[in-house]
PDB file of C-alpha atoms in Angstrom:
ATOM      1  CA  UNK A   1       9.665 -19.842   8.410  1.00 90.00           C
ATOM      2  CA  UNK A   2       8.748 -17.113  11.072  1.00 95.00           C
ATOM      3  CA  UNK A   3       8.377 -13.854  10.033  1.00 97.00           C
ATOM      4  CA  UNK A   4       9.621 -11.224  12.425  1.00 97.00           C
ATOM      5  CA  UNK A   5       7.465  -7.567  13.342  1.00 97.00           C
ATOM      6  CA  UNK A   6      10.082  -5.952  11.321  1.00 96.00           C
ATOM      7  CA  UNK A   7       9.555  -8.309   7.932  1.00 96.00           C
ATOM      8  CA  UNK A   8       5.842  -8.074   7.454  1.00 97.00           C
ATOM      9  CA  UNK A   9       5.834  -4.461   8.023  1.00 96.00           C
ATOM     10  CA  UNK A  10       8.167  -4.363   5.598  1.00 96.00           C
ATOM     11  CA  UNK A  11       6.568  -6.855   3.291  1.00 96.00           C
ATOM     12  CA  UNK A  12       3.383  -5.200   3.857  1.00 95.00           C
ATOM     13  CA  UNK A  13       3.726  -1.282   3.012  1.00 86.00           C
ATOM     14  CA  UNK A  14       1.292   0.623   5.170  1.00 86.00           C
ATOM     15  CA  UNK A  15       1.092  -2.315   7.835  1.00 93.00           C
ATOM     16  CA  UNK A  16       1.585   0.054  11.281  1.00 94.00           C
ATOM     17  CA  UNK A  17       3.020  -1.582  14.553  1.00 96.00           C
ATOM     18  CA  UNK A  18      -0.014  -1.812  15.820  1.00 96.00           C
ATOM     19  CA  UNK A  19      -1.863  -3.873  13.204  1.00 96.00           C
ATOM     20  CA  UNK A  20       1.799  -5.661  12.648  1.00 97.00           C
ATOM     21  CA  UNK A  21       1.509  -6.643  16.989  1.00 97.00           C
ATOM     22  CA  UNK A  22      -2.151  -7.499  15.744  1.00 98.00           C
ATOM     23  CA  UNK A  23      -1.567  -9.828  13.214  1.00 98.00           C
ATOM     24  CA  UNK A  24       2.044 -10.744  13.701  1.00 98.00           C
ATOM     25  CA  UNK A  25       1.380 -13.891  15.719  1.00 98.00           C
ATOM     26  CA  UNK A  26      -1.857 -15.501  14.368  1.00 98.00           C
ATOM     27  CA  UNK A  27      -0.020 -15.075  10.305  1.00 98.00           C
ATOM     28  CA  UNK A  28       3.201 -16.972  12.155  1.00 98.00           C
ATOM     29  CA  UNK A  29       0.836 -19.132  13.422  1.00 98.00           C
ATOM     30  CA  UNK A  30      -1.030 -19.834  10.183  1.00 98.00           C
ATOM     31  CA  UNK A  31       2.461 -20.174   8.100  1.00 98.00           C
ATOM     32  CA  UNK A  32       3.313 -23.247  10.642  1.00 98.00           C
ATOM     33  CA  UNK A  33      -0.044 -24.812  10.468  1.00 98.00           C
ATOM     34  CA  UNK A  34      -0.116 -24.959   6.840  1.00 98.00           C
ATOM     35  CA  UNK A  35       3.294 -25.365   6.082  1.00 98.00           C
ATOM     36  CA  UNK A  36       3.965 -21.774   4.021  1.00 98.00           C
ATOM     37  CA  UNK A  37       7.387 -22.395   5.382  1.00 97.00           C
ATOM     38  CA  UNK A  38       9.606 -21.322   2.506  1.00 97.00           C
ATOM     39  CA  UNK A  39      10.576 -17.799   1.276  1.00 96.00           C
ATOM     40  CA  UNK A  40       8.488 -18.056  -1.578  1.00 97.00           C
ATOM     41  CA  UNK A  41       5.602 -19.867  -0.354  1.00 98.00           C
ATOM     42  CA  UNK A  42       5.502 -16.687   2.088  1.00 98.00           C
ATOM     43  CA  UNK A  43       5.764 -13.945  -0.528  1.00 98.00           C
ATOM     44  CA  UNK A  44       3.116 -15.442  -2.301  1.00 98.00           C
ATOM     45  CA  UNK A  45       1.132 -15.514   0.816  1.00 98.00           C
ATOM     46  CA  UNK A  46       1.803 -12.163   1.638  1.00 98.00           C
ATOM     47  CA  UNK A  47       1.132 -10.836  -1.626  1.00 97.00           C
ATOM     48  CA  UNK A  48      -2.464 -12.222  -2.055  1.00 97.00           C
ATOM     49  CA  UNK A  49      -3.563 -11.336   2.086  1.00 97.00           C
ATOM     50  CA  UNK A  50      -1.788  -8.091   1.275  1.00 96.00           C
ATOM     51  CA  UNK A  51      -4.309  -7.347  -1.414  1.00 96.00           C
ATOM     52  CA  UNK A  52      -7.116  -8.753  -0.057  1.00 95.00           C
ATOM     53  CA  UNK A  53      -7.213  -7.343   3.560  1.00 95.00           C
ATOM     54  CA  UNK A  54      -5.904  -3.615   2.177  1.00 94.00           C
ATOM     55  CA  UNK A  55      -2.672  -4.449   3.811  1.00 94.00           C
ATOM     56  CA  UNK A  56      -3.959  -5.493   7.114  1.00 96.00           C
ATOM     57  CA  UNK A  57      -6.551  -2.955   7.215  1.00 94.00           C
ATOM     58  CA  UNK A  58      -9.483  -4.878   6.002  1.00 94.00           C
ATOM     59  CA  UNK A  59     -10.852  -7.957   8.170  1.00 96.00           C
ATOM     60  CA  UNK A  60     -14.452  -7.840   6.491  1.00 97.00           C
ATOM     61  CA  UNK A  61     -15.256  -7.203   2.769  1.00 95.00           C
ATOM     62  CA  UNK A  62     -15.940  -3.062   2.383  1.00 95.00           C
ATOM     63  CA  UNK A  63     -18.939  -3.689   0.122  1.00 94.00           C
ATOM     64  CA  UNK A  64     -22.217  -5.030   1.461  1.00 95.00           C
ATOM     65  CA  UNK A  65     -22.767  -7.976   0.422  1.00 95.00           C
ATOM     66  CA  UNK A  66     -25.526  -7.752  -1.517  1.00 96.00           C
ATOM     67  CA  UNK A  67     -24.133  -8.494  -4.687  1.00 95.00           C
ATOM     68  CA  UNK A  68     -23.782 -12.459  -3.355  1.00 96.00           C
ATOM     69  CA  UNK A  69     -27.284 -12.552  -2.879  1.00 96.00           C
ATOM     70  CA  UNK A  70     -28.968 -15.497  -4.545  1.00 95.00           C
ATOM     71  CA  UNK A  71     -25.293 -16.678  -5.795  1.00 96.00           C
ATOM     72  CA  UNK A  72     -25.559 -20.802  -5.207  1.00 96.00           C
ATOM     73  CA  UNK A  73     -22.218 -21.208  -6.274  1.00 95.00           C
ATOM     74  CA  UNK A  74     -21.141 -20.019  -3.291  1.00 96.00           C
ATOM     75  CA  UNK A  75     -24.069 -22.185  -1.418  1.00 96.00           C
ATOM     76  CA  UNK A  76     -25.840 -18.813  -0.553  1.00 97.00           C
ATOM     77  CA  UNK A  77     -29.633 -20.282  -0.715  1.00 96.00           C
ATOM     78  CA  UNK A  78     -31.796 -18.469   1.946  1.00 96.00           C
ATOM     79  CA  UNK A  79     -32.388 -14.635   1.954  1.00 96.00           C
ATOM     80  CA  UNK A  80     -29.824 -12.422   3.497  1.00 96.00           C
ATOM     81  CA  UNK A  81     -26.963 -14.493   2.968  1.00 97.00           C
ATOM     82  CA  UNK A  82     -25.097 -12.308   0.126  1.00 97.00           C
ATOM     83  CA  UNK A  83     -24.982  -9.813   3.241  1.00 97.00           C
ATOM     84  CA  UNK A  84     -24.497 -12.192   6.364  1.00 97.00           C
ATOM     85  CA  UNK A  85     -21.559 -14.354   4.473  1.00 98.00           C
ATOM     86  CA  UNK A  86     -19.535 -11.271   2.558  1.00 97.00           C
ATOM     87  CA  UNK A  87     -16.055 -11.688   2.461  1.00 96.00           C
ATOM     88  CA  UNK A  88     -14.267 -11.837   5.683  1.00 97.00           C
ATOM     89  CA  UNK A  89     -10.897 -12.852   7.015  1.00 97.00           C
ATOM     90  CA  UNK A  90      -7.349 -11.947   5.380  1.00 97.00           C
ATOM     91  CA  UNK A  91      -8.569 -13.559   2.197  1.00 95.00           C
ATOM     92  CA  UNK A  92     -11.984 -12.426   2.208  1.00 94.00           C
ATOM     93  CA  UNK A  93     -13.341 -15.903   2.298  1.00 95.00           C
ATOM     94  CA  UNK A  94     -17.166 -15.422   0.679  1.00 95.00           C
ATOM     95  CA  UNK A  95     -20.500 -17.291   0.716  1.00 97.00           C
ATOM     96  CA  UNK A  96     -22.722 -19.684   3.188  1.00 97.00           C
ATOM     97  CA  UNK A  97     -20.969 -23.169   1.800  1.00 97.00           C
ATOM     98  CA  UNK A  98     -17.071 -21.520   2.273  1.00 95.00           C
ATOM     99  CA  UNK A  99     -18.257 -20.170   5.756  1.00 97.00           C
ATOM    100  CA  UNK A 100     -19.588 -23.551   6.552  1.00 97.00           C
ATOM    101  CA  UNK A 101     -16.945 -25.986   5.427  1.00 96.00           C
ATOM    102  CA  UNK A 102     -14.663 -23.744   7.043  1.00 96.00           C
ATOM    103  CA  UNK A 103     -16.352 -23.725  10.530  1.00 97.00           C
ATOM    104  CA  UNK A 104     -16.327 -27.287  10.257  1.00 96.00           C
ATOM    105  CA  UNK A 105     -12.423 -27.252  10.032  1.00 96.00           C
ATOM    106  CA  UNK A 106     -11.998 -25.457  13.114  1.00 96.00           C
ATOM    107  CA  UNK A 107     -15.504 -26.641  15.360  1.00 97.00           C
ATOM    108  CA  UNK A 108     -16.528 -23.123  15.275  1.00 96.00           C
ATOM    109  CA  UNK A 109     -20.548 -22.377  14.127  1.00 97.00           C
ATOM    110  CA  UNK A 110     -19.437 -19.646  11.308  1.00 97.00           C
ATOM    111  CA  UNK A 111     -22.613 -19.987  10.135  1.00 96.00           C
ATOM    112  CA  UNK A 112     -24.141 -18.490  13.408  1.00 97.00           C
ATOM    113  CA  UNK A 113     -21.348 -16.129  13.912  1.00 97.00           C
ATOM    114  CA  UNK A 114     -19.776 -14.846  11.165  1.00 97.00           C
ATOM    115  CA  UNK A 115     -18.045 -11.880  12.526  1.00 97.00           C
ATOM    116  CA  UNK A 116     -15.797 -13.984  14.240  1.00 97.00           C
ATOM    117  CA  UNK A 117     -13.847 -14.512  10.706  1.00 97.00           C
ATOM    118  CA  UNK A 118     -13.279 -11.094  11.987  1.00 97.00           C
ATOM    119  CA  UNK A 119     -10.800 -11.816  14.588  1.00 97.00           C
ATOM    120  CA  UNK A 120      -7.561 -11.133  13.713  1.00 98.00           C
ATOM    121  CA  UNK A 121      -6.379 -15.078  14.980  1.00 97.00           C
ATOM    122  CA  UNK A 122      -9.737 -16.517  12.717  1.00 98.00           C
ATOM    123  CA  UNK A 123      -8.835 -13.964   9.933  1.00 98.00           C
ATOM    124  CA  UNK A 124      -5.344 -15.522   9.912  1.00 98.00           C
ATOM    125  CA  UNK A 125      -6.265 -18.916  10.014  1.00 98.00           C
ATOM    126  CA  UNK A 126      -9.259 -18.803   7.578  1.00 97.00           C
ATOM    127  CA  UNK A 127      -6.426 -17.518   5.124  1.00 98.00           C
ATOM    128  CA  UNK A 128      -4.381 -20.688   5.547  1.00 98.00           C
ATOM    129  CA  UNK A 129      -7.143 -22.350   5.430  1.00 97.00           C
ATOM    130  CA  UNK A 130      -8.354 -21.285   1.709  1.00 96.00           C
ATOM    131  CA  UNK A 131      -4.650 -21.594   0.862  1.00 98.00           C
ATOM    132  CA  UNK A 132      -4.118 -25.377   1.378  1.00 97.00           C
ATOM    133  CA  UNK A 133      -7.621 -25.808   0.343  1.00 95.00           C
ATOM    134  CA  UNK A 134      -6.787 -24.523  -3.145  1.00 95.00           C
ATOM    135  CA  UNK A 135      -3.151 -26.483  -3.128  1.00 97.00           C
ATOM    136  CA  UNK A 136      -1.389 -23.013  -3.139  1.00 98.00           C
ATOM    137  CA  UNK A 137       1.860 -24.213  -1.966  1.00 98.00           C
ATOM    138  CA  UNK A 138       2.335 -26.151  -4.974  1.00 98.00           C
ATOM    139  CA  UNK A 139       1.436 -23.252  -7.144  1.00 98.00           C
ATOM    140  CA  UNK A 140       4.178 -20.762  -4.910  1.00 97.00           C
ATOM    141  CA  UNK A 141       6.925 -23.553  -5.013  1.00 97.00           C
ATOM    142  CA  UNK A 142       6.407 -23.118  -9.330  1.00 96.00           C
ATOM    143  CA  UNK A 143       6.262 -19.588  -8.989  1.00 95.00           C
ATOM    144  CA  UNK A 144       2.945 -19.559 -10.584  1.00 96.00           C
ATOM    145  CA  UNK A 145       1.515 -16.168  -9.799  1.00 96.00           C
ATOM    146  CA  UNK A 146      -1.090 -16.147 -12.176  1.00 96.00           C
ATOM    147  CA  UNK A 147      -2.558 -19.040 -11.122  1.00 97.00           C
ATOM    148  CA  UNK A 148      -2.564 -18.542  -7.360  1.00 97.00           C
ATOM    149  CA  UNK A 149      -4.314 -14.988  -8.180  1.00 96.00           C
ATOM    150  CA  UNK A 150      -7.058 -16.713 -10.306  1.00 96.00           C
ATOM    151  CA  UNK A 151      -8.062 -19.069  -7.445  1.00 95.00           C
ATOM    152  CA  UNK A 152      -7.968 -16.548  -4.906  1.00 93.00           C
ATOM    153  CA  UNK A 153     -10.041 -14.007  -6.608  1.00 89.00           C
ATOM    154  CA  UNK A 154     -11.445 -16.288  -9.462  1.00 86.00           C
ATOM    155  CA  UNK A 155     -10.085 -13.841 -11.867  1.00 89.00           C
ATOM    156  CA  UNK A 156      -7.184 -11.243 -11.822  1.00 91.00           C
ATOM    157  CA  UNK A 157      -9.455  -8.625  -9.478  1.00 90.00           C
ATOM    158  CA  UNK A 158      -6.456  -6.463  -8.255  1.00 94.00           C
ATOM    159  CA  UNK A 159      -3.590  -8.165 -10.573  1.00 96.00           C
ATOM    160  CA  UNK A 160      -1.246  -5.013 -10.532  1.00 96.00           C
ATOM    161  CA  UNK A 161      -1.582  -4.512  -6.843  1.00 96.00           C
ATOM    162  CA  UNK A 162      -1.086  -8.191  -5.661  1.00 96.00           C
ATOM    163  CA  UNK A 163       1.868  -8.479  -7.705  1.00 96.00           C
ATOM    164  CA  UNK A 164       3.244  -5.068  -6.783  1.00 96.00           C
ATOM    165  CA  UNK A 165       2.799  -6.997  -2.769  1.00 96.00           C
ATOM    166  CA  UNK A 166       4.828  -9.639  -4.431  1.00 97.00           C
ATOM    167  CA  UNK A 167       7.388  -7.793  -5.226  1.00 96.00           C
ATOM    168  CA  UNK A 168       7.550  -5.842  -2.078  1.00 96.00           C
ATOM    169  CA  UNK A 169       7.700  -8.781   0.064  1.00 97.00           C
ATOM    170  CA  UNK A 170       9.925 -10.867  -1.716  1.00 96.00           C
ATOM    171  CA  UNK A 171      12.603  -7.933  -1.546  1.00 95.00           C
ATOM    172  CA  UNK A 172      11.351  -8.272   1.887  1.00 96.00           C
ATOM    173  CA  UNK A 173      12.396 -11.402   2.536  1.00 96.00           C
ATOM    174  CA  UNK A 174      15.209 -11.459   0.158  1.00 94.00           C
ATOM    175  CA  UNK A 175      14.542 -13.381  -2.801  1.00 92.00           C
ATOM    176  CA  UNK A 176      16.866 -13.337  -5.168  1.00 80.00           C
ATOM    177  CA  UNK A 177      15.456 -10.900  -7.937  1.00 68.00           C
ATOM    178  CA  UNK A 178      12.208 -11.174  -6.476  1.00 56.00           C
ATOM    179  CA  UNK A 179      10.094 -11.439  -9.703  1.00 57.00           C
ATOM    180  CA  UNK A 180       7.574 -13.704 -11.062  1.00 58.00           C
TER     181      UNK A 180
END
C-alpha cells in the first residue's frame, strides 16, 4: 500500500504540505521495504510515528538526553551518550546499542553521526526498521494496539494520543469502524 499526499495529511492532523512533500516519499518507501502493506498494518504505523515525531514535527527527541545517561540497557556505556544517542527518527529510536545495530542495517556509522537519524529518508527508514525489529506487523494484523504501544514506548507513554492517531488514520484510510 502507497499512501497518497492527501492520506497522510489526513491521517496525520497537523501534518502541512510541506512536511507531507517531506516525508511523503521516504514513509512510502519504508511501508514497501518492510512490508506495512495492508490498511491496518498502516494505521498502526501511522498512529505510533504520529505520536512519536509530534505528527511529523519532531525528527530528534525534544528533551536532552540526559536522562539516558549511564542507562546500559540501552548499551549507553561511555560519558555523553544519554545526550549524543537521544531519541531520533520518526520513532525516536534511543541509546548507543539501538543506534549501532541500526547503522549496521543500513552501512551507515550512526554511531559517528547521529544526526543523520535526522534526515527525513533515515527518520523514515529507522522507523521501519524498529517496526520489523519488534515483529509489529504481526501485532497490527491482530489488532493488538496495546501491545504494539508497549514495545514502542516500553510502556503506554502517550496511550490516549497514539490511539486518538489510530483512530484518525484508520478513518483515513477507511477501515471499517476504525477501532481497536
Amino acid at each position: 500500500m502507497q499512501l497518497t499526499k492527501p492520506q497522510l495529511m489526513a491521517a496525520l492532523v497537523g501534518t502541512t504540505s510541506a512536511e507531507a512533500d517531506k516525508f511523503l516519499g521516504p514513509i512510502n518507501e519504508t511501508l514497501a521495504k518492510y512490508n506495512i502493506n495492508t490498511k491496518l498494518r498502516v494505521a498502526h504505523f501511522l498512529a505510533q510515528i504520529g505520536h512519536e515525531s509530534c505528527g511529523l514535527d519532531a525528527v530528534r527527541e525534544y528533551a536532552s538526553g540526559a536522562a539516558y545517561e549511564g542507562r546500559k540497557d540501552l548499551g549507553n556505556t561511555q560519558k555523553g551518550d544519554g545526550v549524543k544517542f537521544r531519541g531520533r527518527g520518526l520513532i525516536q529510536i534511543t541509546g548507543r546499542a539501538n543506534y549501532y545495530a541500526l547503522g549496521r542495517a543500513f552501512g551507515v556509522d550512526l554511531e559517528a553521526e547521529p544526526w543523520l537519524l535526522e534526515t527525513s529518508r533515515l527518520a523514515a527508514l529507522s522507523a521501519g526498521w524498529y517496526w520489523n525489529s519488534r515483529s509489529l506487523n504481526a501485532m497490527a494484523d491482530g489488532n493488538f494496539f496495546d501491545t504494539i504501544t508497549k514495545r514502542i514506548n516500553g510502556g503506554t507513554n502517550g496511550y490516549a494520543d497514539r490511539m486518538n492517531h489510530f483512530l484518525v488514520a484508520a478513518k483515513a484510510l477507511g477501515i471499517p469502524g476504525g477501532k481497536v
